[in-house]
Coordinates of C-alpha atoms in Angstrom, one line a residue:
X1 CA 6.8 -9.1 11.5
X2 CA 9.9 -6.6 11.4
X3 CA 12.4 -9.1 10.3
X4 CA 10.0 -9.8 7.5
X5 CA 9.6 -6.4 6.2
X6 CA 13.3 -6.3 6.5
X7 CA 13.9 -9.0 4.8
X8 CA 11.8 -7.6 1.6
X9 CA 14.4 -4.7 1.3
X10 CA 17.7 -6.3 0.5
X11 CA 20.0 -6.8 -2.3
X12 CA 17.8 -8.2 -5.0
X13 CA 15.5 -5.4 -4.5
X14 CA 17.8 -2.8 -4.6
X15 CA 19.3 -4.4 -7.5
X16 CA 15.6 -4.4 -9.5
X17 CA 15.4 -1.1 -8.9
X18 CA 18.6 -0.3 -10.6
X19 CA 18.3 -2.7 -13.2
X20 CA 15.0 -0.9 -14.8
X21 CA 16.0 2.7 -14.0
X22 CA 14.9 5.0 -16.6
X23 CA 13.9 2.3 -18.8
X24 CA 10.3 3.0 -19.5
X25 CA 10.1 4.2 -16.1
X26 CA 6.6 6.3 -15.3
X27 CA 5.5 8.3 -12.1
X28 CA 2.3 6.8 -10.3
X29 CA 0.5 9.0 -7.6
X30 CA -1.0 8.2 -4.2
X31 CA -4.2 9.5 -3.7
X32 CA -5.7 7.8 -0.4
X33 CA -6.4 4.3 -0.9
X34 CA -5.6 4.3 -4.8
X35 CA -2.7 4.9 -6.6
X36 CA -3.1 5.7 -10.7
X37 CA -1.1 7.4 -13.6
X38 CA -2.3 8.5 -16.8
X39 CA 1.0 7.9 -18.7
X40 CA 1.6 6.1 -22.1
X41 CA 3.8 3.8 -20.7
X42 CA 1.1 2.5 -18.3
X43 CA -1.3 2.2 -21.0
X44 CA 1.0 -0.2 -22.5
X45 CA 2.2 -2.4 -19.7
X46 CA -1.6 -2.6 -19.1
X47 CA -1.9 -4.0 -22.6
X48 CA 1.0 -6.4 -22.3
X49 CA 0.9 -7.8 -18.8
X50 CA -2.4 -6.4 -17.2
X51 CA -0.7 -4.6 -14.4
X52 CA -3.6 -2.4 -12.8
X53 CA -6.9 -1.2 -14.2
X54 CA -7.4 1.2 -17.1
X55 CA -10.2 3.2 -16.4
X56 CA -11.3 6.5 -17.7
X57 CA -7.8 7.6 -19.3
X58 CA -5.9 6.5 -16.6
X59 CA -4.5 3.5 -14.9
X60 CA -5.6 2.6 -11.4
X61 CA -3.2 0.3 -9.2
X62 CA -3.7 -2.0 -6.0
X63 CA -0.7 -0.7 -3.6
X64 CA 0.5 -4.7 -4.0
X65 CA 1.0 -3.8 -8.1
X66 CA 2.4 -0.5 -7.5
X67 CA 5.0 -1.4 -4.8
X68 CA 6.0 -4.5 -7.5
X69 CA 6.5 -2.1 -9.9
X70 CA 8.8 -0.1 -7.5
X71 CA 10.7 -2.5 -7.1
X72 CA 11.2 -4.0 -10.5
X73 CA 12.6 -0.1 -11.3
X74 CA 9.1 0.2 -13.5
X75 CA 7.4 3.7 -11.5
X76 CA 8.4 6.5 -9.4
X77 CA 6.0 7.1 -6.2
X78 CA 4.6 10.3 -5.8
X79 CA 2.5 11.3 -2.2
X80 CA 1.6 15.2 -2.1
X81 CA 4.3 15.9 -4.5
X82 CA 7.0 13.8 -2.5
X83 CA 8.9 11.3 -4.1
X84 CA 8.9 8.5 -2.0
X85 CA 11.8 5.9 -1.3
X86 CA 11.4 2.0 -0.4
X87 CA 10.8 2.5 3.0
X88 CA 8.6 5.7 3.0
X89 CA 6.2 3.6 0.1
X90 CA 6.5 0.4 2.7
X91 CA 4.9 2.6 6.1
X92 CA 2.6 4.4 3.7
X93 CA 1.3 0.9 2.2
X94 CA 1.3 -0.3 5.4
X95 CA -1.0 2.2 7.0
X96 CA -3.9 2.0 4.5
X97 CA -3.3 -2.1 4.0
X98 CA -2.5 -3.1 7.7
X99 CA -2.0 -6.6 6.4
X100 CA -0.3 -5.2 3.5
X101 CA 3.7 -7.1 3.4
X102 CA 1.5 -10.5 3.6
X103 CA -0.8 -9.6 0.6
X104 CA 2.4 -8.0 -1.0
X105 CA 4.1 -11.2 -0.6
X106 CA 1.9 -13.5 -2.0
X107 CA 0.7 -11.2 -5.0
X108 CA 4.8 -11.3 -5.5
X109 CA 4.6 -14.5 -5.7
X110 CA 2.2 -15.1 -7.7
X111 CA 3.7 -12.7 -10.4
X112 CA 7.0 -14.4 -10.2
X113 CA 5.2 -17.5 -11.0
X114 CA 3.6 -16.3 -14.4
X115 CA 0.5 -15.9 -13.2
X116 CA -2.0 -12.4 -13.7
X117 CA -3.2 -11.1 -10.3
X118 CA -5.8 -9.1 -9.9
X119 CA -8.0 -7.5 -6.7
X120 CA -11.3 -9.3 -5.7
X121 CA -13.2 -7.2 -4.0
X122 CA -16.2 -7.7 -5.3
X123 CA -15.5 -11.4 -4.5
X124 CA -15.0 -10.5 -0.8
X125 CA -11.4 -11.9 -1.4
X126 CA -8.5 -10.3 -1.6
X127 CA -7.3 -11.6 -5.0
X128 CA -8.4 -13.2 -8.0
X129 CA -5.4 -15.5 -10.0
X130 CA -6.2 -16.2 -13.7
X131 CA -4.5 -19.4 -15.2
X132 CA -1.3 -18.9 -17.4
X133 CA -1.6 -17.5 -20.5
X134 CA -5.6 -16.2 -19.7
X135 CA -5.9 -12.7 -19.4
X136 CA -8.7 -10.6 -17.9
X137 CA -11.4 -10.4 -20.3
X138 CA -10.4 -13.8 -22.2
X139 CA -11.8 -15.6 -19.7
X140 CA -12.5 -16.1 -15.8
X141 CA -9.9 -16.0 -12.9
X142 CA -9.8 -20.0 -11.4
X143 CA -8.9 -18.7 -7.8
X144 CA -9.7 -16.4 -5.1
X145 CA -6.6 -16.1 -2.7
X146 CA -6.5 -15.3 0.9
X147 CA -2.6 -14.3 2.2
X148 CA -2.4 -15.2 5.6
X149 CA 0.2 -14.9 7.6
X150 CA 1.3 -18.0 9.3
X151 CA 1.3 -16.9 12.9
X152 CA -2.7 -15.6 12.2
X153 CA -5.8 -17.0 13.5
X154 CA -8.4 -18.5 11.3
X155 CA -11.9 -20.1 13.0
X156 CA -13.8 -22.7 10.9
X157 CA -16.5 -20.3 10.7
X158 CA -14.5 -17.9 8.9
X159 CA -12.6 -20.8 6.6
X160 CA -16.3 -22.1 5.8
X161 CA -17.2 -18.8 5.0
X162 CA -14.3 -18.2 2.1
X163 CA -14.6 -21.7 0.7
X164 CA -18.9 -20.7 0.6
X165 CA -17.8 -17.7 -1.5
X166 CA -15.4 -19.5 -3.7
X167 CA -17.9 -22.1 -4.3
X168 CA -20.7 -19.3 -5.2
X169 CA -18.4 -17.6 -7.8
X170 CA -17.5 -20.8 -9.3
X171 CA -13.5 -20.0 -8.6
X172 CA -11.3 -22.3 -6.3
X173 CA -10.1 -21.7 -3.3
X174 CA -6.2 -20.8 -2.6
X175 CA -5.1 -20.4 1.1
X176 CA -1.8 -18.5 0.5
X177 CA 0.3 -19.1 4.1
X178 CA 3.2 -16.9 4.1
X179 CA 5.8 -17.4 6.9
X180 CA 8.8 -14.8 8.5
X181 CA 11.4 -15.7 5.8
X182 CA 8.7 -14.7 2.9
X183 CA 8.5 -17.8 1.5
X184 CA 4.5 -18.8 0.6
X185 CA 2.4 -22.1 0.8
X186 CA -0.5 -22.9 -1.1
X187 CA -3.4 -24.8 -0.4
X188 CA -5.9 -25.4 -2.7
X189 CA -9.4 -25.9 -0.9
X190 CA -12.9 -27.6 -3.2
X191 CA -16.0 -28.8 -2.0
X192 CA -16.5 -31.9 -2.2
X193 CA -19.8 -34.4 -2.5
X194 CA -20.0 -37.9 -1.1

């Protein structure tokens, strides 16, 4: 697991960073398990591309949006009025999301890929995907996604139990396998009748 969260801290994120550096760039702040903002420039990448939730004048993020904002260069991390580097926002994610460079990895992913990620836990998953070109609101997410990380156990009982849920919201089921080099697999799962 160390080479992984290694291997998230190297030259393209370093150069993401630099590339949107002062550019629109807005301070976020952690505040135990949440991390929100109430500046403009949130408001309005919330209106563009969805990142986070607007809520009572401010923006709410999931520490897997916040930390790809950090490294696209988008927000500066605040903890108890301490500006936090790469690797200080990694341990801090880390201890309040144990299974947090997995989920990181696969919301990445996901991003990279066009698609608008959002948290599901009222799903009992850990994200909802919408399609291309949906965004919250417009219509329903198609998936729930479990990361997991390749080296985890599943039992059938608790593979069973996430397809039961996808089937009961009416959303498919994407088992998101992410191995040491960061690279993620996807396998869509459906019931099926005779």
């Amino acid at each position: 697991m160390k080479k992984a969260i290694k291997a998230s801290s190297g030259k393209a994120t370093k150069k993401a960073a630099k590339k949107g550096k002062g550019k629109g760039k807005f301070n976020v702040y952690v505040t135990g398990e949440r991390i929100f903002t109430n500046a403009k420039a949130a408001f309005d990448l919330y209106s563009q591309s969805r990142y986070g939730e607007s809520l009572k004048g401010k923006v709410y993020y999931s520490f897997a949006e916040a930390f790809s904002l950090f490294e696209k260069g988008k927000v500066n991390v605040y903890l108890d009025r301490k500006k936090l580097n790469h690797n200080s926002f990694m341990k801090e994610a880390i201890i309040r999301e144990p299974n947090f460079w997995t989920r990181y990895t696969v919301y990445n992913d996901l991003r990279s890929r066009g698609y608008i990620v959002k948290t599901a836990l009222k799903f009992g998953a850990d994200f909802r995907v919408y399609e291309k070109g949906v965004k919250p609101g417009e219509d329903h997410a198609k998936w729930i996604v479990y990361p997991v990380y390749e080296a985890s156990n599943m039992t059938w009982h608790e593979f069973a139990a996430k397809n039961r849920v996808a089937h009961s919201t009416k959303k498919n089921l994407l088992i998101a396998i992410v191995d040491d080099e960061g690279d993620v697999t996807y396998y869509e799962v459906k019931w099926l009748r005779p």
